[in-house]
mmCIF file of C-alpha atoms and ligand atoms in Angstrom:
data_model
loop_
_atom_site.group_PDB
_atom_site.id
_atom_site.type_symbol
_atom_site.label_atom_id
_atom_site.label_comp_id
_atom_site.label_asym_id
_atom_site.label_seq_id
_atom_site.Cartn_x
_atom_site.Cartn_y
_atom_site.Cartn_z
ATOM 1 C CA UNK A 4 18.852 8.117 23.228
ATOM 2 C CA UNK A 5 18.193 11.464 21.567
ATOM 3 C CA UNK A 6 15.442 13.709 22.898
ATOM 4 C CA UNK A 7 14.347 14.377 19.334
ATOM 5 C CA UNK A 8 11.906 11.870 17.854
ATOM 6 C CA UNK A 9 11.313 12.130 14.138
ATOM 7 C CA UNK A 10 9.057 9.535 12.561
ATOM 8 C CA UNK A 11 9.843 8.863 8.901
ATOM 9 C CA UNK A 12 8.128 5.513 8.433
ATOM 10 C CA UNK A 13 4.631 6.521 7.332
ATOM 11 C CA UNK A 14 4.391 3.722 4.786
ATOM 12 C CA UNK A 15 4.541 1.284 7.707
ATOM 13 C CA UNK A 16 1.813 3.048 9.650
ATOM 14 C CA UNK A 17 0.665 6.504 10.737
ATOM 15 C CA UNK A 18 -0.551 8.041 14.005
ATOM 16 C CA UNK A 19 -4.327 8.350 14.285
ATOM 17 C CA UNK A 20 -5.433 11.952 13.699
ATOM 18 C CA UNK A 21 -7.128 13.775 16.619
ATOM 19 C CA UNK A 22 -10.276 14.369 14.564
ATOM 20 C CA UNK A 23 -10.431 10.651 13.786
ATOM 21 C CA UNK A 24 -10.198 9.684 17.459
ATOM 22 C CA UNK A 25 -12.961 12.182 18.260
ATOM 23 C CA UNK A 26 -15.209 10.801 15.538
ATOM 24 C CA UNK A 27 -14.649 7.219 16.706
ATOM 25 C CA UNK A 28 -15.074 7.750 20.437
ATOM 26 C CA UNK A 29 -18.894 7.650 20.774
ATOM 27 C CA UNK A 30 -19.024 4.366 18.847
ATOM 28 C CA UNK A 31 -17.056 2.573 21.562
ATOM 29 C CA UNK A 32 -19.398 3.627 24.334
ATOM 30 C CA UNK A 33 -22.823 5.255 24.053
ATOM 31 C CA UNK A 34 -23.363 4.272 20.392
ATOM 32 C CA UNK A 35 -22.321 0.659 20.762
ATOM 33 C CA UNK A 36 -25.237 -1.057 19.007
ATOM 34 C CA UNK A 37 -24.858 -3.955 16.615
ATOM 35 C CA UNK A 38 -25.722 -2.612 13.146
ATOM 36 C CA UNK A 39 -27.659 -5.813 12.465
ATOM 37 C CA UNK A 40 -30.018 -5.166 15.399
ATOM 38 C CA UNK A 41 -33.462 -3.796 14.602
ATOM 39 C CA UNK A 42 -33.821 -1.495 17.638
ATOM 40 C CA UNK A 43 -32.695 2.103 17.907
ATOM 41 C CA UNK A 44 -29.240 1.110 19.198
ATOM 42 C CA UNK A 45 -28.697 -0.953 16.086
ATOM 43 C CA UNK A 46 -30.128 1.744 13.860
ATOM 44 C CA UNK A 47 -27.686 4.301 15.228
ATOM 45 C CA UNK A 48 -24.750 2.074 14.309
ATOM 46 C CA UNK A 49 -26.268 1.133 10.972
ATOM 47 C CA UNK A 50 -26.700 4.796 10.059
ATOM 48 C CA UNK A 51 -23.047 5.479 10.900
ATOM 49 C CA UNK A 52 -21.987 2.420 8.884
ATOM 50 C CA UNK A 53 -23.919 3.468 5.782
ATOM 51 C CA UNK A 54 -22.892 7.107 6.041
ATOM 52 C CA UNK A 55 -19.226 6.032 6.230
ATOM 53 C CA UNK A 56 -19.670 3.653 3.324
ATOM 54 C CA UNK A 57 -21.113 6.418 1.185
ATOM 55 C CA UNK A 58 -18.321 8.833 2.083
ATOM 56 C CA UNK A 59 -15.691 6.319 1.055
ATOM 57 C CA UNK A 60 -17.563 5.306 -2.104
ATOM 58 C CA UNK A 61 -17.875 8.953 -3.161
ATOM 59 C CA UNK A 62 -14.158 9.490 -2.655
ATOM 60 C CA UNK A 63 -13.240 6.852 -5.266
ATOM 61 C CA UNK A 64 -16.225 7.266 -7.582
ATOM 62 C CA UNK A 65 -17.900 3.998 -6.564
ATOM 63 C CA UNK A 66 -21.423 3.082 -5.477
ATOM 64 C CA UNK A 67 -21.879 2.591 -1.721
ATOM 65 C CA UNK A 68 -23.002 -1.001 -2.307
ATOM 66 C CA UNK A 69 -19.618 -1.704 -3.895
ATOM 67 C CA UNK A 70 -17.653 -1.015 -0.687
ATOM 68 C CA UNK A 71 -17.004 -4.108 1.467
ATOM 69 C CA UNK A 72 -15.413 -3.391 4.844
ATOM 70 C CA UNK A 73 -12.737 -5.888 5.887
ATOM 71 C CA UNK A 74 -10.506 -6.409 8.898
ATOM 72 C CA UNK A 75 -7.328 -5.044 7.293
ATOM 73 C CA UNK A 76 -5.844 -4.176 3.917
ATOM 74 C CA UNK A 77 -4.276 -7.631 3.815
ATOM 75 C CA UNK A 78 -7.701 -9.229 4.122
ATOM 76 C CA UNK A 79 -9.048 -7.049 1.293
ATOM 77 C CA UNK A 80 -6.228 -8.331 -0.954
ATOM 78 C CA UNK A 81 -6.933 -11.930 0.057
ATOM 79 C CA UNK A 82 -10.659 -11.516 -0.571
ATOM 80 C CA UNK A 83 -10.095 -9.931 -3.980
ATOM 81 C CA UNK A 84 -7.755 -12.633 -5.236
ATOM 82 C CA UNK A 85 -9.169 -15.758 -3.634
ATOM 83 C CA UNK A 86 -12.749 -14.533 -3.934
ATOM 84 C CA UNK A 87 -12.345 -14.273 -7.712
ATOM 85 C CA UNK A 88 -10.213 -17.416 -8.024
ATOM 86 C CA UNK A 89 -12.811 -19.523 -6.157
ATOM 87 C CA UNK A 90 -15.847 -18.093 -7.957
ATOM 88 C CA UNK A 91 -17.966 -20.124 -10.369
ATOM 89 C CA UNK A 92 -16.648 -17.841 -13.052
ATOM 90 C CA UNK A 93 -13.190 -19.353 -12.665
ATOM 91 C CA UNK A 94 -14.685 -22.840 -13.054
ATOM 92 C CA UNK A 95 -11.609 -24.316 -11.424
ATOM 93 C CA UNK A 96 -11.173 -28.018 -12.015
ATOM 94 C CA UNK A 97 -13.404 -28.066 -15.096
ATOM 95 C CA UNK A 98 -12.575 -28.160 -18.785
ATOM 96 C CA UNK A 99 -13.354 -24.477 -19.169
ATOM 97 C CA UNK A 100 -11.373 -23.334 -16.182
ATOM 98 C CA UNK A 101 -9.960 -19.840 -16.041
ATOM 99 C CA UNK A 102 -7.252 -20.368 -13.498
ATOM 100 C CA UNK A 103 -4.662 -17.889 -14.717
ATOM 101 C CA UNK A 104 -3.755 -14.790 -12.701
ATOM 102 C CA UNK A 105 -1.316 -12.075 -13.757
ATOM 103 C CA UNK A 106 0.620 -10.166 -11.108
ATOM 104 C CA UNK A 107 4.061 -8.594 -10.696
ATOM 105 C CA UNK A 108 7.285 -9.341 -8.891
ATOM 106 C CA UNK A 109 6.988 -6.246 -6.709
ATOM 107 C CA UNK A 110 3.633 -6.775 -5.020
ATOM 108 C CA UNK A 111 3.083 -6.398 -1.285
ATOM 109 C CA UNK A 112 3.284 -9.755 0.558
ATOM 110 C CA UNK A 113 -0.522 -9.652 0.990
ATOM 111 C CA UNK A 114 -0.846 -10.116 -2.779
ATOM 112 C CA UNK A 115 2.370 -12.048 -3.410
ATOM 113 C CA UNK A 116 1.735 -14.700 -0.773
ATOM 114 C CA UNK A 117 -1.927 -15.093 -1.762
ATOM 115 C CA UNK A 118 -0.873 -15.713 -5.358
ATOM 116 C CA UNK A 119 1.800 -18.167 -4.193
ATOM 117 C CA UNK A 120 -0.816 -19.983 -2.117
ATOM 118 C CA UNK A 121 -2.981 -20.425 -5.224
ATOM 119 C CA UNK A 122 0.030 -21.362 -7.367
ATOM 120 C CA UNK A 123 0.783 -24.273 -5.033
ATOM 121 C CA UNK A 124 -2.781 -25.461 -5.480
ATOM 122 C CA UNK A 125 -2.843 -25.512 -9.264
ATOM 123 C CA UNK A 126 -3.559 -21.962 -10.358
ATOM 124 C CA UNK A 127 -1.233 -20.528 -13.004
ATOM 125 C CA UNK A 128 0.425 -17.294 -12.007
ATOM 126 C CA UNK A 129 2.372 -14.986 -14.325
ATOM 127 C CA UNK A 130 4.889 -12.917 -12.353
ATOM 128 C CA UNK A 131 5.591 -9.853 -14.486
ATOM 129 C CA UNK A 132 8.987 -8.186 -14.433
ATOM 130 C CA UNK A 133 9.404 -4.470 -13.860
ATOM 131 C CA UNK A 134 11.995 -2.153 -15.379
ATOM 132 C CA UNK A 135 14.849 -0.592 -13.416
ATOM 133 C CA UNK A 136 12.502 2.125 -12.128
ATOM 134 C CA UNK A 137 10.060 -0.466 -10.865
ATOM 135 C CA UNK A 138 7.500 0.179 -13.583
ATOM 136 C CA UNK A 139 5.266 -2.411 -15.231
ATOM 137 C CA UNK A 140 4.959 -2.173 -18.985
ATOM 138 C CA UNK A 141 1.220 -2.336 -19.803
ATOM 139 C CA UNK A 142 2.105 -4.150 -23.023
ATOM 140 C CA UNK A 143 3.538 -6.987 -20.932
ATOM 141 C CA UNK A 144 0.182 -7.262 -19.188
ATOM 142 C CA UNK A 145 -1.620 -7.469 -22.528
ATOM 143 C CA UNK A 146 0.819 -10.046 -23.890
ATOM 144 C CA UNK A 147 0.378 -12.236 -20.826
ATOM 145 C CA UNK A 148 -3.425 -12.412 -21.110
ATOM 146 C CA UNK A 149 -4.773 -15.732 -22.390
ATOM 147 C CA UNK A 150 -8.303 -17.066 -22.635
ATOM 148 C CA UNK A 151 -7.733 -18.656 -19.231
ATOM 149 C CA UNK A 152 -6.887 -15.383 -17.502
ATOM 150 C CA UNK A 153 -9.428 -14.363 -14.894
ATOM 151 C CA UNK A 154 -7.615 -11.657 -12.966
ATOM 152 C CA UNK A 155 -4.819 -9.106 -13.201
ATOM 153 C CA UNK A 156 -3.594 -7.815 -9.840
ATOM 154 C CA UNK A 157 -1.102 -4.938 -9.954
ATOM 155 C CA UNK A 158 -0.525 -2.525 -7.082
ATOM 156 C CA UNK A 159 -1.073 1.200 -7.553
ATOM 157 C CA UNK A 160 1.858 2.572 -5.522
ATOM 158 C CA UNK A 161 4.698 0.399 -4.322
ATOM 159 C CA UNK A 162 5.227 0.428 -0.554
ATOM 160 C CA UNK A 163 9.031 0.209 -0.734
ATOM 161 C CA UNK A 164 10.116 2.367 -3.670
ATOM 162 C CA UNK A 165 6.988 4.493 -4.142
ATOM 163 C CA UNK A 166 6.665 3.773 -7.861
ATOM 164 C CA UNK A 167 3.244 4.688 -9.296
ATOM 165 C CA UNK A 168 2.065 2.096 -11.818
ATOM 166 C CA UNK A 169 0.181 3.026 -15.003
ATOM 167 C CA UNK A 170 -3.002 1.503 -13.654
ATOM 168 C CA UNK A 171 -5.305 3.477 -15.921
ATOM 169 C CA UNK A 172 -3.647 1.917 -18.963
ATOM 170 C CA UNK A 173 -3.658 -1.514 -17.375
ATOM 171 C CA UNK A 174 -7.340 -1.053 -16.520
ATOM 172 C CA UNK A 175 -8.130 -0.249 -20.139
ATOM 173 C CA UNK A 176 -6.359 -3.388 -21.329
ATOM 174 C CA UNK A 177 -8.185 -5.562 -18.803
ATOM 175 C CA UNK A 178 -11.549 -4.075 -19.787
ATOM 176 C CA UNK A 179 -10.794 -4.724 -23.463
ATOM 177 C CA UNK A 180 -10.001 -8.384 -22.786
ATOM 178 C CA UNK A 181 -12.790 -8.827 -20.189
ATOM 179 C CA UNK A 182 -10.368 -9.760 -17.432
ATOM 180 C CA UNK A 183 -10.929 -8.492 -13.894
ATOM 181 C CA UNK A 184 -8.477 -5.875 -12.680
ATOM 182 C CA UNK A 185 -7.583 -5.621 -8.992
ATOM 183 C CA UNK A 186 -5.254 -3.006 -7.563
ATOM 184 C CA UNK A 187 -3.785 -2.822 -4.090
ATOM 185 C CA UNK A 188 -4.162 0.903 -3.472
ATOM 186 C CA UNK A 189 -3.134 0.889 0.185
ATOM 187 C CA UNK A 190 -0.221 3.252 -0.483
ATOM 188 C CA UNK A 191 -2.075 5.557 -2.881
ATOM 189 C CA UNK A 192 -5.530 5.852 -1.292
ATOM 190 C CA UNK A 193 -5.815 9.328 0.195
ATOM 191 C CA UNK A 194 -2.625 10.535 -1.492
ATOM 192 C CA UNK A 195 -3.508 10.391 -5.187
ATOM 193 C CA UNK A 196 -7.006 10.873 -6.524
ATOM 194 C CA UNK A 197 -8.611 7.662 -7.704
ATOM 195 C CA UNK A 198 -11.715 7.141 -9.793
ATOM 196 C CA UNK A 199 -12.470 3.443 -10.120
ATOM 197 C CA UNK A 200 -14.852 3.881 -13.044
ATOM 198 C CA UNK A 201 -12.562 6.132 -15.084
ATOM 199 C CA UNK A 202 -9.616 3.871 -14.326
ATOM 200 C CA UNK A 203 -11.515 0.654 -15.162
ATOM 201 C CA UNK A 204 -10.745 -0.836 -11.757
ATOM 202 C CA UNK A 205 -12.913 -3.829 -10.803
ATOM 203 C CA UNK A 206 -11.461 -4.419 -7.345
ATOM 204 C CA UNK A 207 -9.456 -2.095 -5.096
ATOM 205 C CA UNK A 208 -7.990 -2.569 -1.620
ATOM 206 C CA UNK A 209 -7.288 0.145 0.951
ATOM 207 C CA UNK A 210 -6.415 0.356 4.629
ATOM 208 C CA UNK A 211 -7.125 3.055 7.237
ATOM 209 C CA UNK A 212 -3.913 2.956 9.266
ATOM 210 C CA UNK A 213 -1.791 4.212 6.371
ATOM 211 C CA UNK A 214 -3.805 7.454 6.230
ATOM 212 C CA UNK A 215 -4.073 8.515 9.911
ATOM 213 C CA UNK A 216 -6.956 6.169 10.609
ATOM 214 C CA UNK A 217 -7.002 3.263 13.059
ATOM 215 C CA UNK A 218 -5.351 -0.121 12.567
ATOM 216 C CA UNK A 219 -7.589 -3.081 11.892
ATOM 217 C CA UNK A 220 -9.938 -1.704 9.273
ATOM 218 C CA UNK A 221 -9.753 -1.934 5.503
ATOM 219 C CA UNK A 222 -12.110 -2.171 2.569
ATOM 220 C CA UNK A 223 -12.396 -3.846 -0.771
ATOM 221 C CA UNK A 224 -14.201 -2.071 -3.577
ATOM 222 C CA UNK A 225 -15.899 -4.655 -5.777
ATOM 223 C CA UNK A 226 -17.569 -3.510 -9.008
ATOM 224 C CA UNK A 227 -21.190 -4.644 -8.942
ATOM 225 C CA UNK A 228 -20.743 -6.938 -11.956
ATOM 226 C CA UNK A 229 -17.745 -8.832 -10.569
ATOM 227 C CA UNK A 230 -18.394 -12.469 -9.739
ATOM 228 C CA UNK A 231 -16.766 -13.098 -6.399
ATOM 229 C CA UNK A 232 -17.329 -15.437 -3.438
ATOM 230 C CA UNK A 233 -16.596 -14.831 0.244
ATOM 231 C CA UNK A 234 -13.566 -16.274 2.008
ATOM 232 C CA UNK A 235 -15.106 -15.603 5.438
ATOM 233 C CA UNK A 236 -18.359 -17.447 6.094
ATOM 234 C CA UNK A 237 -21.030 -16.656 8.650
ATOM 235 C CA UNK A 238 -23.933 -14.301 9.126
ATOM 236 C CA UNK A 239 -23.816 -12.736 5.684
ATOM 237 C CA UNK A 240 -22.675 -9.227 6.576
ATOM 238 C CA UNK A 241 -21.342 -6.847 3.934
ATOM 239 C CA UNK A 242 -23.634 -8.217 1.198
ATOM 240 C CA UNK A 243 -22.491 -11.706 2.093
ATOM 241 C CA UNK A 244 -18.869 -11.058 1.173
ATOM 242 C CA UNK A 245 -17.454 -10.518 4.645
ATOM 243 C CA UNK A 246 -19.340 -12.061 7.502
ATOM 244 C CA UNK A 247 -18.697 -10.779 10.999
ATOM 245 C CA UNK A 248 -20.069 -7.864 13.009
ATOM 246 C CA UNK A 249 -18.758 -4.670 11.487
ATOM 247 C CA UNK A 250 -16.052 -2.696 13.302
ATOM 248 C CA UNK A 251 -18.136 0.465 13.583
ATOM 249 C CA UNK A 252 -15.604 2.685 15.415
ATOM 250 C CA UNK A 253 -12.968 1.616 12.884
ATOM 251 C CA UNK A 254 -15.251 2.251 9.936
ATOM 252 C CA UNK A 255 -16.287 5.678 11.237
ATOM 253 C CA UNK A 256 -12.595 6.437 11.777
ATOM 254 C CA UNK A 257 -11.735 5.285 8.263
ATOM 255 C CA UNK A 258 -14.401 7.586 6.798
ATOM 256 C CA UNK A 259 -13.116 10.522 8.867
ATOM 257 C CA UNK A 260 -9.520 9.808 7.806
ATOM 258 C CA UNK A 261 -10.721 9.703 4.195
ATOM 259 C CA UNK A 262 -12.450 13.050 4.592
ATOM 260 C CA UNK A 263 -9.280 14.620 6.027
ATOM 261 C CA UNK A 264 -7.108 13.070 3.319
ATOM 262 C CA UNK A 265 -9.427 14.364 0.644
ATOM 263 C CA UNK A 266 -9.278 17.864 2.110
ATOM 264 C CA UNK A 267 -5.487 17.928 2.541
ATOM 265 C CA UNK A 268 -4.365 15.903 -0.462
ATOM 266 C CA UNK A 269 -3.307 18.809 -2.649
ATOM 267 C CA UNK A 270 -1.587 20.963 -0.050
ATOM 268 C CA UNK A 271 0.217 18.008 1.523
ATOM 269 C CA UNK A 272 1.482 16.788 -1.848
ATOM 270 C CA UNK A 273 3.076 20.166 -2.325
ATOM 271 C CA UNK A 274 4.402 20.648 1.209
ATOM 272 C CA UNK A 275 5.773 17.135 1.621
ATOM 273 C CA UNK A 276 7.029 16.987 -1.957
ATOM 274 C CA UNK A 277 9.177 20.051 -1.313
ATOM 275 C CA UNK A 278 10.585 18.600 1.887
ATOM 276 C CA UNK A 279 11.332 15.315 0.209
ATOM 277 C CA UNK A 280 13.152 16.971 -2.699
ATOM 278 C CA UNK A 281 15.284 18.941 -0.276
ATOM 279 C CA UNK A 282 16.311 15.819 1.626
ATOM 280 C CA UNK A 283 17.022 13.876 -1.574
ATOM 281 C CA UNK A 284 19.310 16.671 -2.724
ATOM 282 C CA UNK A 285 21.221 16.584 0.553
ATOM 283 C CA UNK A 286 21.492 12.804 0.690
ATOM 284 C CA UNK A 287 22.756 12.490 -2.876
ATOM 285 C CA UNK A 288 25.760 14.580 -1.814
ATOM 286 C CA UNK A 289 26.906 11.502 0.095
ATOM 287 C CA UNK A 290 29.298 9.635 -2.212
ATOM 288 C CA UNK A 291 28.241 6.125 -3.226
ATOM 289 C CA UNK A 292 24.522 6.864 -2.840
ATOM 290 C CA UNK A 293 21.736 6.195 -5.332
ATOM 291 C CA UNK A 294 17.986 6.680 -5.414
ATOM 292 C CA UNK A 295 15.991 3.501 -6.052
ATOM 293 C CA UNK A 296 12.764 3.591 -8.042
ATOM 294 C CA UNK A 297 11.385 6.112 -10.470
ATOM 295 C CA UNK A 298 12.177 9.795 -10.596
ATOM 296 C CA UNK A 299 8.880 10.965 -12.095
ATOM 297 C CA UNK A 300 6.394 8.171 -11.437
ATOM 298 C CA UNK A 301 6.831 8.303 -7.700
ATOM 299 C CA UNK A 302 4.598 9.043 -4.717
ATOM 300 C CA UNK A 303 5.642 12.297 -3.061
ATOM 301 C CA UNK A 304 6.124 10.805 0.406
ATOM 302 C CA UNK A 305 8.772 8.235 -0.538
ATOM 303 C CA UNK A 306 12.557 8.227 -0.643
ATOM 304 C CA UNK A 307 14.356 4.930 -1.166
ATOM 305 C CA UNK A 308 18.113 5.332 -1.212
ATOM 306 C CA UNK A 309 21.088 2.950 -1.122
ATOM 307 C CA UNK A 310 24.485 3.655 0.371
ATOM 308 C CA UNK A 311 27.326 1.428 -0.798
ATOM 309 C CA UNK A 312 29.353 -0.304 1.856
ATOM 310 C CA UNK A 313 26.858 0.010 4.696
ATOM 311 C CA UNK A 314 24.263 -2.359 6.036
ATOM 312 C CA UNK A 315 20.719 -0.943 6.144
ATOM 313 C CA UNK A 316 19.933 -2.598 9.433
ATOM 314 C CA UNK A 317 22.948 -1.013 11.137
ATOM 315 C CA UNK A 318 22.013 2.335 9.615
ATOM 316 C CA UNK A 319 18.439 2.002 10.868
ATOM 317 C CA UNK A 320 19.538 1.185 14.424
ATOM 318 C CA UNK A 321 22.089 4.021 14.597
ATOM 319 C CA UNK A 322 19.492 6.479 13.304
ATOM 320 C CA UNK A 323 17.026 5.182 15.869
ATOM 321 C CA UNK A 324 19.533 6.182 18.572
ATOM 322 C CA UNK A 325 19.326 9.704 17.140
ATOM 323 C CA UNK A 326 15.547 9.579 17.347
ATOM 324 C CA UNK A 327 15.025 9.084 13.614
ATOM 325 C CA UNK A 328 12.711 6.214 12.613
ATOM 326 C CA UNK A 329 13.118 4.802 9.094
ATOM 327 C CA UNK A 330 12.892 1.401 7.404
ATOM 328 C CA UNK A 331 15.188 -0.753 5.247
ATOM 329 C CA UNK A 332 14.991 -3.364 2.501
ATOM 330 C CA UNK A 333 18.066 -4.998 3.955
ATOM 331 C CA UNK A 334 18.129 -8.747 4.445
ATOM 332 C CA UNK A 335 18.555 -8.626 8.206
ATOM 333 C CA UNK A 336 15.215 -6.950 8.657
ATOM 334 C CA UNK A 337 13.438 -9.772 6.874
ATOM 335 C CA UNK A 338 12.866 -13.212 8.306
ATOM 336 C CA UNK A 339 14.175 -14.911 5.177
ATOM 337 C CA UNK A 340 17.601 -13.223 5.170
ATOM 338 C CA UNK A 341 16.962 -12.476 1.502
ATOM 339 C CA UNK A 342 17.123 -8.860 0.394
ATOM 340 C CA UNK A 343 13.821 -7.252 -0.567
ATOM 341 C CA UNK A 344 12.264 -8.880 -3.686
ATOM 342 C CA UNK A 345 11.281 -5.383 -4.831
ATOM 343 C CA UNK A 346 14.871 -4.127 -4.817
ATOM 344 C CA UNK A 347 16.034 -7.346 -6.464
ATOM 345 C CA UNK A 348 13.336 -6.980 -9.156
ATOM 346 C CA UNK A 349 14.576 -3.497 -10.111
ATOM 347 C CA UNK A 350 18.052 -4.940 -10.593
ATOM 348 C CA UNK A 351 19.872 -3.984 -7.404
ATOM 349 C CA UNK A 352 22.842 -6.136 -6.520
ATOM 350 C CA UNK A 353 22.471 -7.762 -3.093
ATOM 351 C CA UNK A 354 25.026 -5.355 -1.558
ATOM 352 C CA UNK A 355 23.064 -2.371 -2.879
ATOM 353 C CA UNK A 356 19.806 -3.772 -1.541
ATOM 354 C CA UNK A 357 21.497 -4.381 1.817
ATOM 355 C CA UNK A 358 22.451 -0.729 2.074
ATOM 356 C CA UNK A 359 18.976 0.595 1.342
ATOM 357 C CA UNK A 360 16.953 2.972 3.448
ATOM 358 C CA UNK A 361 13.276 3.841 3.066
ATOM 359 C CA UNK A 362 12.200 7.254 4.309
ATOM 360 C CA UNK A 363 8.474 7.984 4.155
ATOM 361 C CA UNK A 364 7.104 11.380 5.141
ATOM 362 C CA UNK A 365 3.815 12.312 6.727
ATOM 363 C CA UNK A 366 1.770 15.117 8.129
ATOM 364 C CA UNK A 367 3.750 15.695 11.350
ATOM 365 C CA UNK A 368 7.070 16.140 9.522
ATOM 366 C CA UNK A 369 8.429 19.669 9.332
ATOM 367 C CA UNK A 370 10.847 21.274 6.937
ATOM 368 C CA UNK A 371 12.958 22.593 9.859
ATOM 369 C CA UNK A 372 13.980 19.019 10.636
ATOM 370 C CA UNK A 373 15.388 18.216 7.203
ATOM 371 C CA UNK A 374 18.857 19.605 7.930
ATOM 372 C CA UNK A 375 19.085 17.581 11.144
ATOM 373 C CA UNK A 376 17.954 14.410 9.367
ATOM 374 C CA UNK A 377 20.411 14.889 6.504
ATOM 375 C CA UNK A 378 23.275 15.577 8.882
ATOM 376 C CA UNK A 379 22.557 12.529 11.022
ATOM 377 C CA UNK A 380 22.349 10.239 7.993
ATOM 378 C CA UNK A 381 25.632 11.641 6.632
ATOM 379 C CA UNK A 382 27.351 11.089 9.972
ATOM 380 C CA UNK A 383 26.030 7.588 10.466
ATOM 381 C CA UNK A 384 26.885 6.490 6.906
ATOM 382 C CA UNK A 385 30.374 7.928 7.381
ATOM 383 C CA UNK A 386 31.001 6.186 10.683
ATOM 384 C CA UNK A 387 29.662 2.844 9.438
ATOM 385 C CA UNK A 388 31.895 3.030 6.394
ATOM 386 C CA UNK A 389 34.923 3.476 8.630
ATOM 387 C CA UNK A 390 34.278 0.059 10.116
ATOM 388 C CA UNK A 391 33.097 -1.498 6.836
ATOM 389 C CA UNK A 392 35.011 -4.535 5.555
ATOM 390 C CA UNK A 393 34.510 -3.208 2.023
ATOM 391 C CA UNK A 394 37.459 -0.874 1.625
ATOM 392 C CA UNK A 395 36.836 1.924 -0.781
ATOM 393 C CA UNK A 396 37.463 5.625 -0.821
ATOM 394 C CA UNK A 397 34.080 7.192 -0.334
HETATM 395 C C1 PLP B 409 0.318 -1.850 4.534
HETATM 396 C C2 PLP B 409 0.014 -2.440 3.218
HETATM 397 C C3 PLP B 409 -0.871 -3.522 3.098
HETATM 398 C C4 PLP B 409 -1.479 -4.199 4.295
HETATM 399 O O1 PLP B 409 -2.421 -3.431 4.964
HETATM 400 P P1 PLP B 409 -2.814 -3.871 6.462
HETATM 401 O O2 PLP B 409 -4.009 -3.057 6.784
HETATM 402 O O3 PLP B 409 -1.623 -3.540 7.304
HETATM 403 O O4 PLP B 409 -3.094 -5.320 6.418
HETATM 404 C C5 PLP B 409 -1.150 -4.018 1.849
HETATM 405 N N1 PLP B 409 -0.590 -3.469 0.755
HETATM 406 C C6 PLP B 409 0.261 -2.436 0.819
HETATM 407 C C7 PLP B 409 0.830 -1.869 -0.422
HETATM 408 C C8 PLP B 409 0.599 -1.898 2.062
HETATM 409 O O5 PLP B 409 1.452 -0.885 2.123
#
């Protein structure tokens, strides 16, 4: 095991920032009240809850009442999709039903599996293709809309290849046709500025642990005019949409993480972007390598690269021995033994998808480490190719 430890998997999760831990701490102990309680203990928690809600709402140009805190980003996606699909508006099972949902082939499992769940139960789902860069064509969205369409759900930034979708254009189309537009913004929130009103977004999901906040807290923005029903039933918290005592430390931490992200967004985009470009340049010197995803429409933290003739899983494990933590779209890392649907959707052959590596940067990464990272990847790719059954002269 190497003494160096370099974490390059920030799209999986991030460490909680010091300032976030500090902000959360009192809400575990002295300020422990239930925000639903009427006494001063409750009031203290309620004030923190509403202050956090406002901070987050301001950050995306929403009204505080439109922010619904959820357990995780996954739950926010589930609530958005099922909450709309089960609403009276959808009139499922009637003559006037609107049971058609449009999504893409590259969504996060939280959206993909929720849509599949509905598909099995009679909802019609359109699975839009993407081009070789992983981009949705907004015209395809428009063409897919029928009078039965109730919802379009397209992610903002892809978690594997970092592609940024033209959500403003998609939002415009949805507004024109009076179809709700949901976007999973877990990978963009805090990295790209978002204004839900300008972008015509009706529903938006985000999660704290991808932006140096704690795990186990997310939110769903729901435009005040959207007809939606809860999927969690109980005491009527969060304007009835998400029953259950609010996770106050988590929510306070999420607001703090949002504040930090807002402050650092510009400088980090520049600093990390530079580092990323440098590493890409080095890695592309390795023969038989290719960048997956878009060159221009790409989040600055993401590199997704394939190396012919190597298996991503093996690459990941060898790099881990050198103290470098990355991720892969290789089949072995998934339970299904299928390569990543995202890499398949952008047209990668299975062997290319198998040799893919995802490197995602974050705030603790330093430019001084780039040479070390590049060298280790070069070495490991080289040594794996020596033992590869695919004989080729790389
Ligand atoms: C991580 C992630 C999620 C899930 O968020 P959790 O809080 O881990 O449930 C959903 N969508 C995308 C794009 C993600 O990257």
